[in-house]
Amino acid sequence: MKSMSNPVRVRYAPSPTGEPHLGNIRSALFNWLYARASGGQFIVRIEDTDRARLVEGAQDSILDALRWLGLDWDEGPEVEGAYGPYVQSERQALGIYQTHTDWLIANDHAYECYCTPERLAAMRQAQQAASKSPGYDRHCRDLAEAARVDFRKQNPTSVVRFKMPLEGEIVINDVVRGEVKFESSLLDDFVILKSDAFPTYHLANVVDDHLMEITHVMRAEEWLPSAPRHKMLYEAFGFEMPELVHLPIILGPDRSKLSKRHGATSTIYYRDEGYLASAMLNFLALLGWSLDDSSEIFSREELLKHFTLERIHASPAVFDKDKLEWYNGVYIRNMDPKALAEELVSYLEASVTGLPTSVARPIDRDYLATIVPLERERLKRLSEAPAMFEFFFIDQPEYDHALLVQKGMDADTTRNAVERALATAETASDWSAAALEATYRALAEDMGLKTGQLFGTIRTAVSGRTATPPLFDMMSVLGHDRVLSRLKAALA
Ligand code: GLU
């Protein structure tokens, strides 16, 4: 471990190639937790050197995901900092990677490779046919200078490759996994600078981690195979290597690597569906970290208090969407109703997916706050709110009037029940749930109806539904006027 005088500097280094994958944001979270828990710096660096894979808007949605989860960064896009720029294409424009490449060539650690795509394709085919392990055959590694000049004329758009050791073992040290060994003979001379003059991930990543004084590289296990290459780069440059912390792979419920086949993997999707940031944070933190065998609920503060690298797992984490729903339910139920109402407003007011346009905007916040305690038990995602809450807001719910008739009743007894319920409502002076309940229990008795019959009829009349929150709480929240007009509509 680095000495205490060396403050922790960790980075999240996404490539803007699409919507931020949950696994990717998990990496961001672990880096952020470590930085914040250790009083260090959390840096965001955009790795956009693979120009062919860039996706318009991806950088914004990655940063939006961080903002949504409250993962603030000390240095990076928008905030900048002393080690910028923090976007690799901007660093490339400054010549940073070219200079480092030139240095490697001058010091015999790298070489220009003039092989054409055709030659490389033929090489691959031959390797396959001979069942040899794939990889560059080092054709250009030891060319004589005269041959080099010749090749350069034929193929001026050369790439630069790094000279990997031809034999032996490369041992890397990972905080989570301990020593991991790689056979040099299986690692080829990889490209560090492409023909478009952009660096590859390997070169840019190592150069930037060094220049940005990164102390710990925390990233998903998928990147572990890159580690021996990076180690050789660090050695060639004579740079000190950061600590490596590879986070466990995330699997779907079928134990294959989490992918779109398992449903949505974009963090933004979950935000838009109405998962709370607090629930998502808790859920992601437990994908590869735990405090003990049983604790499941961690607020942001608790995570910061308990998070250590030692408690990161090496074994795979399994993504379980039901678990995420469960977390969301827990956090929804524990939220202050007013705060939850605030979260719900945008879902309810949304133009296409929100409440019907007949419901005037802005919606009544105070009224909403009284509905929330009734419905939040059943609410799993905030996006369910418009459908669930609609009947509280619209003028008159539509429903099949046959639903008014309860078991053991007929059209006449039902009509009579609604009439009496209306008359009772008209004269009721106390509109609290308790008073309403007492009044209507008495009415059921007076009419010789079971409470289930009378209450069922009233439930349908005032809500248009057969399943609702507790009837009298609901009536109390709906209010005198709405209940009267709905009972009248049921009679008509
Ligand atoms: N750009 C890589 C990614 O997209 C970064 C991997 C790393 O953290 O080294 O995840």
Short mmCIF file of C-alpha atoms and ligand atoms in Angstrom, two decimals:
data_model
loop_
_atom_site.label_atom_id
_atom_site.label_comp_id
_atom_site.label_asym_id
_atom_site.label_seq_id
_atom_site.Cartn_x
_atom_site.Cartn_y
_atom_site.Cartn_z
CA MET A 1 0.00 0.00 0.00
CA LYS A 2 1.08 3.54 -0.63
CA SER A 3 2.17 5.55 2.34
CA MET A 4 -0.35 7.62 4.24
CA SER A 5 1.30 10.79 3.03
CA ASN A 6 0.14 9.87 -0.43
CA PRO A 7 -3.52 10.90 -0.51
CA VAL A 8 -5.90 8.51 -2.23
CA ARG A 9 -6.67 9.52 -5.79
CA VAL A 10 -9.03 7.20 -7.61
CA ARG A 11 -10.69 7.54 -10.95
CA TYR A 12 -13.75 6.40 -12.82
CA ALA A 13 -12.79 6.21 -16.48
CA PRO A 14 -15.85 5.50 -18.61
CA SER A 15 -15.82 5.24 -22.37
CA PRO A 16 -18.76 7.15 -23.84
CA THR A 17 -19.98 4.25 -25.94
CA GLY A 18 -23.58 4.06 -24.76
CA GLU A 19 -25.88 4.39 -21.79
CA PRO A 20 -24.13 3.86 -18.46
CA HIS A 21 -24.29 0.15 -17.68
CA LEU A 22 -25.13 -0.76 -14.08
CA GLY A 23 -21.81 -2.57 -13.75
CA ASN A 24 -19.99 0.49 -14.91
CA ILE A 25 -21.76 2.71 -12.42
CA ARG A 26 -20.98 0.14 -9.72
CA SER A 27 -17.30 0.85 -10.48
CA ALA A 28 -17.96 4.56 -10.17
CA LEU A 29 -19.69 4.02 -6.84
CA PHE A 30 -16.89 1.92 -5.35
CA ASN A 31 -14.29 4.47 -6.41
CA TRP A 32 -16.38 7.28 -5.00
CA LEU A 33 -16.95 5.44 -1.72
CA TYR A 34 -13.28 4.77 -1.35
CA ALA A 35 -12.32 8.34 -2.10
CA ARG A 36 -14.89 9.78 0.28
CA ALA A 37 -14.25 7.23 3.02
CA SER A 38 -10.52 7.90 2.93
CA GLY A 39 -10.58 11.65 2.45
CA GLY A 40 -9.16 11.29 -1.04
CA GLN A 41 -10.06 12.58 -4.48
CA PHE A 42 -12.55 11.12 -6.92
CA ILE A 43 -11.69 11.85 -10.53
CA VAL A 44 -13.77 11.30 -13.65
CA ARG A 45 -11.86 10.81 -16.87
CA ILE A 46 -13.57 10.27 -20.19
CA GLU A 47 -11.82 7.63 -22.29
CA ASP A 48 -12.97 8.45 -25.79
CA THR A 49 -10.00 7.36 -27.89
CA ASP A 50 -11.88 4.58 -29.64
CA ARG A 51 -13.46 6.95 -32.11
CA ALA A 52 -15.44 4.25 -33.91
CA ARG A 53 -17.40 3.34 -30.79
CA LEU A 54 -18.37 6.82 -29.66
CA VAL A 55 -22.06 7.39 -29.09
CA GLU A 56 -23.54 10.84 -29.23
CA GLY A 57 -24.87 11.92 -25.84
CA ALA A 58 -23.28 9.05 -23.95
CA GLN A 59 -20.97 11.28 -21.92
CA ASP A 60 -23.94 13.33 -20.75
CA SER A 61 -25.94 10.31 -19.70
CA ILE A 62 -22.95 8.90 -17.80
CA LEU A 63 -22.53 12.17 -15.92
CA ASP A 64 -26.30 12.32 -15.36
CA ALA A 65 -26.19 8.87 -13.77
CA LEU A 66 -23.45 10.04 -11.40
CA ARG A 67 -25.42 13.15 -10.51
CA TRP A 68 -28.57 11.15 -9.95
CA LEU A 69 -26.78 8.94 -7.44
CA GLY A 70 -25.03 11.88 -5.82
CA LEU A 71 -21.55 10.70 -6.81
CA ASP A 72 -19.86 14.07 -7.01
CA TRP A 73 -16.42 14.31 -8.55
CA ASP A 74 -13.52 16.49 -7.44
CA GLU A 75 -11.87 16.65 -10.84
CA GLY A 76 -13.17 15.86 -14.28
CA PRO A 77 -15.45 17.25 -16.97
CA GLU A 78 -17.31 20.41 -15.96
CA VAL A 79 -15.38 20.92 -12.72
CA GLU A 80 -11.91 20.51 -14.30
CA GLY A 81 -8.87 20.49 -11.99
CA ALA A 82 -5.09 20.66 -11.87
CA TYR A 83 -4.49 17.49 -13.90
CA GLY A 84 -6.75 18.29 -16.88
CA PRO A 85 -7.97 18.10 -19.46
CA TYR A 86 -10.04 15.12 -18.35
CA VAL A 87 -11.24 14.00 -21.75
CA GLN A 88 -8.70 11.88 -23.58
CA SER A 89 -9.40 13.26 -27.04
CA GLU A 90 -8.48 16.69 -25.67
CA ARG A 91 -5.31 15.24 -24.17
CA GLN A 92 -4.52 13.61 -27.48
CA ALA A 93 -4.78 17.00 -29.16
CA LEU A 94 -2.08 18.22 -26.77
CA GLY A 95 0.25 15.49 -28.02
CA ILE A 96 0.53 13.70 -24.67
CA TYR A 97 0.21 10.18 -26.04
CA GLN A 98 2.39 10.84 -29.08
CA THR A 99 5.23 12.05 -26.87
CA HIS A 100 5.01 8.96 -24.71
CA THR A 101 4.89 6.73 -27.76
CA ASP A 102 7.94 8.44 -29.25
CA TRP A 103 9.78 7.88 -25.98
CA LEU A 104 8.93 4.19 -25.98
CA ILE A 105 10.15 3.80 -29.58
CA ALA A 106 13.36 5.71 -28.86
CA ASN A 107 14.01 3.45 -25.88
CA ASP A 108 13.34 0.23 -27.75
CA HIS A 109 10.08 -0.60 -25.97
CA ALA A 110 7.87 -0.10 -28.99
CA TYR A 111 8.02 -0.23 -32.76
CA GLU A 112 6.10 0.80 -35.84
CA CYS A 113 4.15 -1.98 -37.47
CA TYR A 114 3.38 -1.70 -41.17
CA CYS A 115 1.32 -4.85 -41.57
CA THR A 116 -1.70 -4.30 -43.76
CA PRO A 117 -5.17 -5.44 -42.68
CA GLU A 118 -4.93 -8.09 -45.42
CA ARG A 119 -1.71 -9.50 -44.01
CA LEU A 120 -3.14 -9.57 -40.49
CA ALA A 121 -6.29 -11.34 -41.71
CA ALA A 122 -4.20 -13.97 -43.51
CA MET A 123 -2.07 -14.39 -40.39
CA ARG A 124 -5.16 -14.97 -38.27
CA GLN A 125 -6.51 -17.51 -40.71
CA ALA A 126 -3.25 -19.42 -40.72
CA GLN A 127 -3.15 -19.38 -36.91
CA GLN A 128 -6.68 -20.73 -36.75
CA ALA A 129 -5.94 -23.44 -39.29
CA ALA A 130 -2.89 -24.51 -37.28
CA SER A 131 -4.82 -24.23 -33.98
CA LYS A 132 -2.20 -21.79 -32.74
CA SER A 133 -3.06 -19.16 -30.15
CA PRO A 134 -4.11 -15.92 -31.82
CA GLY A 135 -2.07 -12.76 -31.66
CA TYR A 136 0.28 -10.64 -33.65
CA ASP A 137 3.23 -12.66 -34.99
CA ARG A 138 5.76 -9.85 -34.38
CA HIS A 139 6.55 -9.57 -38.06
CA CYS A 140 7.69 -5.95 -37.71
CA ARG A 141 9.36 -6.24 -34.30
CA ASP A 142 12.94 -6.71 -35.43
CA LEU A 143 13.01 -5.28 -38.93
CA ALA A 144 16.30 -3.95 -40.19
CA GLU A 145 16.29 -0.19 -40.76
CA ALA A 146 16.40 -0.56 -44.55
CA ALA A 147 13.36 -2.83 -44.52
CA ARG A 148 11.61 -0.36 -42.26
CA VAL A 149 12.13 2.48 -44.71
CA ASP A 150 10.78 0.29 -47.45
CA PHE A 151 7.69 -0.82 -45.56
CA ARG A 152 6.99 2.70 -44.43
CA LYS A 153 6.77 3.77 -48.08
CA GLN A 154 4.30 1.00 -48.86
CA ASN A 155 2.11 1.55 -45.83
CA PRO A 156 2.57 5.00 -44.32
CA THR A 157 -0.46 4.57 -42.00
CA SER A 158 1.39 2.35 -39.59
CA VAL A 159 0.47 1.57 -36.02
CA VAL A 160 2.82 1.40 -33.05
CA ARG A 161 3.10 -1.79 -31.03
CA PHE A 162 4.54 -2.40 -27.60
CA LYS A 163 7.30 -4.99 -27.14
CA MET A 164 6.06 -7.55 -24.69
CA PRO A 165 8.46 -10.04 -23.12
CA LEU A 166 8.77 -13.19 -25.22
CA GLU A 167 8.83 -15.57 -22.30
CA GLY A 168 8.42 -15.88 -18.57
CA GLU A 169 5.58 -14.89 -16.29
CA ILE A 170 4.07 -11.55 -15.50
CA VAL A 171 2.81 -11.39 -11.95
CA ILE A 172 0.43 -8.71 -10.91
CA ASN A 173 -0.76 -7.97 -7.43
CA ASP A 174 -4.42 -7.31 -6.93
CA VAL A 175 -5.83 -6.06 -3.63
CA VAL A 176 -8.87 -8.34 -3.99
CA ARG A 177 -7.29 -11.38 -5.61
CA GLY A 178 -3.69 -11.35 -4.46
CA GLU A 179 -1.10 -12.51 -6.98
CA VAL A 180 -2.35 -13.22 -10.46
CA LYS A 181 0.06 -14.76 -12.96
CA PHE A 182 0.07 -14.43 -16.71
CA GLU A 183 2.09 -16.38 -19.25
CA SER A 184 4.06 -13.91 -21.39
CA SER A 185 3.98 -16.19 -24.40
CA LEU A 186 0.20 -15.75 -24.54
CA LEU A 187 0.37 -11.97 -24.65
CA ASP A 188 1.21 -10.42 -27.99
CA ASP A 189 2.74 -7.09 -28.92
CA PHE A 190 -0.38 -4.99 -28.61
CA VAL A 191 -1.07 -1.74 -30.42
CA ILE A 192 -0.51 1.41 -28.38
CA LEU A 193 -0.97 4.02 -31.09
CA LYS A 194 -3.43 3.48 -33.90
CA SER A 195 -3.17 4.59 -37.51
CA ASP A 196 -5.51 7.49 -36.76
CA ALA A 197 -2.84 8.68 -34.28
CA PHE A 198 -5.17 8.03 -31.35
CA PRO A 199 -3.78 5.92 -28.52
CA THR A 200 -5.39 2.63 -27.59
CA TYR A 201 -7.00 2.15 -24.22
CA HIS A 202 -3.86 0.54 -22.79
CA LEU A 203 -1.50 3.38 -23.51
CA ALA A 204 -3.87 6.23 -22.72
CA ASN A 205 -5.02 4.57 -19.52
CA VAL A 206 -1.51 4.01 -18.18
CA VAL A 207 -0.17 7.40 -19.21
CA ASP A 208 -3.13 9.20 -17.70
CA ASP A 209 -3.23 7.21 -14.49
CA HIS A 210 0.41 8.15 -14.06
CA LEU A 211 0.06 11.82 -14.98
CA MET A 212 -3.04 12.16 -12.83
CA GLU A 213 -1.22 10.53 -9.91
CA ILE A 214 -3.84 7.85 -9.47
CA THR A 215 -3.09 5.72 -6.41
CA HIS A 216 -5.65 2.94 -6.89
CA VAL A 217 -7.09 1.57 -10.09
CA MET A 218 -10.48 0.17 -9.20
CA ARG A 219 -12.37 -1.36 -12.09
CA ALA A 220 -14.34 -4.43 -13.08
CA GLU A 221 -12.75 -7.85 -13.33
CA GLU A 222 -13.27 -7.78 -17.10
CA TRP A 223 -10.20 -5.56 -17.22
CA LEU A 224 -7.95 -7.95 -15.36
CA PRO A 225 -6.44 -9.38 -18.60
CA SER A 226 -5.22 -5.84 -19.37
CA ALA A 227 -3.27 -5.67 -16.14
CA PRO A 228 -0.12 -7.56 -17.31
CA ARG A 229 0.08 -5.31 -20.36
CA HIS A 230 -0.27 -2.26 -18.18
CA LYS A 231 2.34 -3.57 -15.83
CA MET A 232 4.83 -3.88 -18.68
CA LEU A 233 4.03 -0.34 -19.78
CA TYR A 234 4.61 0.98 -16.27
CA GLU A 235 7.92 -0.84 -16.12
CA ALA A 236 9.03 0.40 -19.52
CA PHE A 237 8.27 3.99 -18.56
CA GLY A 238 9.75 3.55 -15.12
CA PHE A 239 6.49 4.73 -13.55
CA GLU A 240 5.29 3.50 -10.20
CA MET A 241 2.24 1.29 -10.67
CA PRO A 242 -0.96 2.14 -8.77
CA GLU A 243 -2.61 -0.47 -6.57
CA LEU A 244 -4.96 -2.69 -8.56
CA VAL A 245 -8.43 -3.45 -7.27
CA HIS A 246 -10.53 -5.58 -9.61
CA LEU A 247 -14.21 -5.70 -8.69
CA PRO A 248 -16.05 -8.97 -9.19
CA ILE A 249 -17.86 -9.66 -12.40
CA ILE A 250 -21.64 -9.17 -12.31
CA LEU A 251 -23.71 -12.12 -13.48
CA GLY A 252 -27.37 -12.39 -14.40
CA PRO A 253 -29.65 -14.80 -12.50
CA ASP A 254 -28.64 -17.60 -14.94
CA ARG A 255 -24.99 -17.07 -13.94
CA SER A 256 -23.92 -15.76 -17.32
CA LYS A 257 -22.40 -12.29 -17.58
CA LEU A 258 -25.02 -9.58 -17.04
CA SER A 259 -26.19 -8.30 -20.39
CA LYS A 260 -29.25 -6.96 -22.17
CA ARG A 261 -30.58 -10.51 -22.33
CA HIS A 262 -31.26 -10.19 -18.61
CA GLY A 263 -33.37 -7.07 -19.12
CA ALA A 264 -32.41 -3.44 -18.85
CA THR A 265 -28.83 -2.75 -17.81
CA SER A 266 -28.81 1.02 -18.21
CA THR A 267 -28.70 3.02 -15.01
CA ILE A 268 -30.71 5.76 -16.67
CA TYR A 269 -33.49 3.30 -17.44
CA TYR A 270 -33.83 2.49 -13.74
CA ARG A 271 -33.85 6.15 -12.82
CA ASP A 272 -36.60 6.85 -15.33
CA GLU A 273 -38.61 3.84 -14.18
CA GLY A 274 -38.71 5.36 -10.73
CA TYR A 275 -36.11 3.64 -8.66
CA LEU A 276 -34.91 5.88 -5.87
CA ALA A 277 -31.27 6.89 -5.92
CA SER A 278 -30.93 5.73 -2.31
CA ALA A 279 -32.24 2.26 -3.19
CA MET A 280 -30.02 1.98 -6.25
CA LEU A 281 -26.98 3.08 -4.28
CA ASN A 282 -27.63 0.47 -1.61
CA PHE A 283 -28.27 -2.23 -4.19
CA LEU A 284 -25.13 -1.47 -6.23
CA ALA A 285 -22.92 -1.30 -3.16
CA LEU A 286 -23.81 -4.89 -2.34
CA LEU A 287 -22.85 -6.10 -5.79
CA GLY A 288 -19.39 -7.14 -4.72
CA TRP A 289 -19.09 -5.72 -1.25
CA SER A 290 -20.63 -6.62 2.09
CA LEU A 291 -20.15 -5.78 5.71
CA ASP A 292 -21.18 -9.18 7.03
CA ASP A 293 -23.46 -12.06 6.12
CA SER A 294 -26.72 -10.40 6.98
CA SER A 295 -26.74 -6.59 6.82
CA GLU A 296 -28.62 -5.39 3.76
CA ILE A 297 -29.77 -1.86 4.39
CA PHE A 298 -27.10 0.82 4.13
CA SER A 299 -27.71 4.50 3.77
CA ARG A 300 -25.08 6.57 2.00
CA GLU A 301 -23.64 7.57 5.38
CA GLU A 302 -23.47 3.98 6.56
CA LEU A 303 -21.75 2.90 3.38
CA LEU A 304 -19.19 5.64 3.87
CA LYS A 305 -18.66 4.54 7.43
CA HIS A 306 -18.15 0.86 6.64
CA PHE A 307 -16.65 0.73 3.17
CA THR A 308 -13.18 -0.79 2.98
CA LEU A 309 -11.29 -2.46 0.16
CA GLU A 310 -10.79 -5.55 2.31
CA ARG A 311 -14.50 -6.29 2.18
CA ILE A 312 -14.70 -6.39 -1.58
CA HIS A 313 -15.41 -9.91 -2.80
CA ALA A 314 -13.51 -11.85 -5.41
CA SER A 315 -16.42 -14.14 -6.25
CA PRO A 316 -19.01 -13.01 -8.79
CA ALA A 317 -21.92 -10.81 -7.81
CA VAL A 318 -25.36 -11.78 -9.05
CA PHE A 319 -27.76 -9.14 -10.31
CA ASP A 320 -31.22 -9.84 -8.97
CA LYS A 321 -33.89 -7.48 -10.21
CA ASP A 322 -36.39 -8.63 -7.59
CA LYS A 323 -33.90 -7.62 -4.95
CA LEU A 324 -33.63 -4.17 -6.50
CA GLU A 325 -37.45 -3.89 -6.44
CA TRP A 326 -37.41 -4.96 -2.83
CA TYR A 327 -34.86 -2.28 -1.96
CA ASN A 328 -36.94 0.27 -3.78
CA GLY A 329 -40.03 -0.72 -1.82
CA VAL A 330 -38.12 -0.46 1.45
CA TYR A 331 -36.83 3.01 0.63
CA ILE A 332 -40.19 4.18 -0.69
CA ARG A 333 -41.94 3.09 2.51
CA ASN A 334 -39.34 4.75 4.70
CA MET A 335 -39.48 8.03 2.90
CA ASP A 336 -41.19 11.05 4.37
CA PRO A 337 -44.58 11.34 2.54
CA LYS A 338 -43.96 14.96 1.58
CA ALA A 339 -40.56 14.13 0.12
CA LEU A 340 -41.97 11.14 -1.71
CA ALA A 341 -44.79 13.31 -3.07
CA GLU A 342 -42.14 15.68 -4.45
CA GLU A 343 -40.40 12.76 -6.18
CA LEU A 344 -43.70 11.66 -7.68
CA VAL A 345 -44.77 14.98 -9.13
CA SER A 346 -42.72 14.66 -12.30
CA TYR A 347 -44.07 11.17 -12.95
CA LEU A 348 -47.66 12.31 -12.43
CA GLU A 349 -47.28 15.45 -14.50
CA ALA A 350 -45.42 13.79 -17.38
CA SER A 351 -47.23 14.46 -20.65
CA VAL A 352 -47.55 11.00 -22.18
CA THR A 353 -46.96 8.61 -19.28
CA GLY A 354 -48.42 10.78 -16.52
CA LEU A 355 -51.98 11.45 -15.37
CA PRO A 356 -54.56 12.03 -18.13
CA THR A 357 -54.46 15.51 -19.61
CA SER A 358 -57.91 16.17 -18.12
CA VAL A 359 -56.15 16.53 -14.76
CA ALA A 360 -54.97 20.12 -14.50
CA ARG A 361 -51.26 20.86 -14.00
CA PRO A 362 -49.62 21.69 -11.73
CA ILE A 363 -51.22 19.01 -9.62
CA ASP A 364 -52.20 19.78 -6.07
CA ARG A 365 -49.10 18.96 -3.97
CA ASP A 366 -50.90 19.02 -0.62
CA TYR A 367 -53.60 16.67 -1.85
CA LEU A 368 -50.89 14.39 -3.28
CA ALA A 369 -49.09 14.27 0.06
CA THR A 370 -52.28 12.94 1.67
CA ILE A 371 -52.60 10.18 -0.95
CA VAL A 372 -49.01 9.00 -0.62
CA PRO A 373 -49.32 7.26 2.78
CA LEU A 374 -52.26 5.25 1.42
CA GLU A 375 -50.57 3.97 -1.70
CA ARG A 376 -46.91 3.73 -0.95
CA GLU A 377 -47.13 0.22 0.52
CA ARG A 378 -48.01 -1.09 -2.90
CA LEU A 379 -45.75 1.19 -4.88
CA LYS A 380 -42.66 -0.58 -6.18
CA ARG A 381 -41.56 1.95 -8.76
CA LEU A 382 -42.42 5.63 -8.98
CA SER A 383 -43.46 5.11 -12.60
CA GLU A 384 -46.41 3.05 -11.35
CA ALA A 385 -47.88 6.10 -9.63
CA PRO A 386 -49.90 7.58 -12.52
CA ALA A 387 -51.90 4.38 -13.02
CA MET A 388 -52.21 3.78 -9.29
CA PHE A 389 -53.12 7.35 -8.31
CA GLU A 390 -55.26 8.26 -11.29
CA PHE A 391 -58.62 7.67 -9.64
CA PHE A 392 -57.78 10.17 -6.93
CA PHE A 393 -57.38 12.92 -9.49
CA ILE A 394 -59.78 12.45 -12.38
CA ASP A 395 -63.35 13.80 -12.26
CA GLN A 396 -65.11 10.51 -12.58
CA PRO A 397 -63.55 7.05 -12.84
CA GLU A 398 -64.94 4.81 -15.58
CA TYR A 399 -65.97 1.33 -14.51
CA ASP A 400 -68.39 -1.47 -15.24
CA HIS A 401 -71.44 -0.75 -13.09
CA ALA A 402 -72.01 -4.46 -12.57
CA LEU A 403 -69.04 -4.22 -10.18
CA LEU A 404 -71.20 -2.23 -7.77
CA VAL A 405 -73.30 -5.32 -7.11
CA GLN A 406 -71.73 -7.40 -4.37
CA LYS A 407 -72.22 -11.07 -3.61
CA GLY A 408 -75.73 -11.73 -2.31
CA MET A 409 -77.06 -8.41 -3.63
CA ASP A 410 -79.16 -7.56 -6.67
CA ALA A 411 -79.78 -4.41 -8.65
CA ASP A 412 -82.40 -3.12 -6.21
CA THR A 413 -80.46 -3.71 -3.02
CA THR A 414 -77.40 -2.17 -4.68
CA ARG A 415 -79.31 0.93 -5.78
CA ASN A 416 -80.76 1.22 -2.32
CA ALA A 417 -77.27 0.87 -0.78
CA VAL A 418 -75.86 3.63 -2.94
CA GLU A 419 -78.83 5.89 -2.16
CA ARG A 420 -78.44 5.43 1.55
CA ALA A 421 -74.66 5.80 1.33
CA LEU A 422 -75.16 9.09 -0.51
CA ALA A 423 -77.72 10.39 1.97
CA THR A 424 -75.38 9.49 4.80
CA ALA A 425 -72.45 11.24 3.13
CA GLU A 426 -74.53 14.35 2.52
CA THR A 427 -75.25 14.79 6.17
CA ALA A 428 -71.88 13.60 7.56
CA SER A 429 -70.19 16.39 9.44
CA ASP A 430 -67.03 14.58 10.53
CA TRP A 431 -65.04 13.44 7.50
CA SER A 432 -62.29 11.64 9.35
CA ALA A 433 -61.71 7.99 8.47
CA ALA A 434 -62.72 6.87 11.97
CA ALA A 435 -65.99 8.79 11.92
CA LEU A 436 -66.82 7.58 8.42
CA GLU A 437 -66.18 4.02 9.43
CA ALA A 438 -68.45 4.26 12.47
CA THR A 439 -71.22 5.88 10.42
CA TYR A 440 -71.10 3.31 7.64
CA ARG A 441 -70.87 0.34 9.97
CA ALA A 442 -74.06 1.58 11.59
CA LEU A 443 -75.65 1.99 8.19
CA ALA A 444 -74.78 -1.57 7.16
CA GLU A 445 -76.37 -2.87 10.32
CA ASP A 446 -79.42 -0.72 9.85
CA MET A 447 -79.85 -2.01 6.28
CA GLY A 448 -79.25 -5.62 7.19
CA LEU A 449 -76.24 -5.82 4.89
CA LYS A 450 -72.88 -7.34 5.65
CA THR A 451 -70.22 -4.68 5.99
CA GLY A 452 -68.36 -6.38 3.13
CA GLN A 453 -71.40 -5.85 0.89
CA LEU A 454 -72.02 -2.21 1.67
CA PHE A 455 -68.35 -1.31 1.78
CA GLY A 456 -67.70 -3.14 -1.49
CA THR A 457 -70.41 -1.17 -3.24
CA ILE A 458 -69.16 2.13 -1.86
CA ARG A 459 -65.56 1.21 -2.72
CA THR A 460 -66.42 0.69 -6.36
CA ALA A 461 -68.63 3.76 -6.50
CA VAL A 462 -66.00 6.14 -5.17
CA SER A 463 -62.93 4.66 -6.85
CA GLY A 464 -64.11 2.64 -9.84
CA ARG A 465 -62.02 -0.23 -8.46
CA THR A 466 -62.43 -3.36 -6.46
CA ALA A 467 -58.99 -3.21 -4.81
CA THR A 468 -57.97 0.03 -3.15
CA PRO A 469 -56.30 1.33 -0.02
CA PRO A 470 -58.46 1.05 3.15
CA LEU A 471 -61.88 2.39 2.23
CA PHE A 472 -62.41 5.06 4.85
CA ASP A 473 -58.90 6.42 4.70
CA MET A 474 -59.40 6.67 0.98
CA MET A 475 -62.78 8.42 1.33
CA SER A 476 -61.34 10.79 3.86
CA VAL A 477 -58.54 11.74 1.48
CA LEU A 478 -60.83 11.95 -1.56
CA GLY A 479 -62.91 14.44 0.39
CA HIS A 480 -66.58 15.22 0.74
CA ASP A 481 -67.18 16.72 -2.69
CA ARG A 482 -65.55 13.97 -4.71
CA VAL A 483 -67.27 11.25 -2.75
CA LEU A 484 -70.67 12.87 -3.18
CA SER A 485 -70.31 13.38 -6.88
CA ARG A 486 -69.10 9.82 -7.41
CA LEU A 487 -71.96 8.33 -5.41
CA LYS A 488 -74.36 10.46 -7.45
CA ALA A 489 -72.76 9.26 -10.66
CA ALA A 490 -73.13 5.66 -9.50
CA LEU A 491 -76.87 6.22 -8.94
CA ALA A 492 -77.29 7.78 -12.34
N1 GLU B 1 -12.41 3.01 -20.34
C1 GLU B 1 -12.50 1.80 -19.58
C2 GLU B 1 -13.96 1.48 -19.38
O1 GLU B 1 -14.72 1.83 -20.20
C3 GLU B 1 -11.77 1.99 -18.29
C4 GLU B 1 -11.31 0.74 -17.63
C5 GLU B 1 -10.41 1.12 -16.48
O2 GLU B 1 -10.95 1.61 -15.49
O3 GLU B 1 -9.21 0.98 -16.62
O4 GLU B 1 -14.39 0.88 -18.45
#
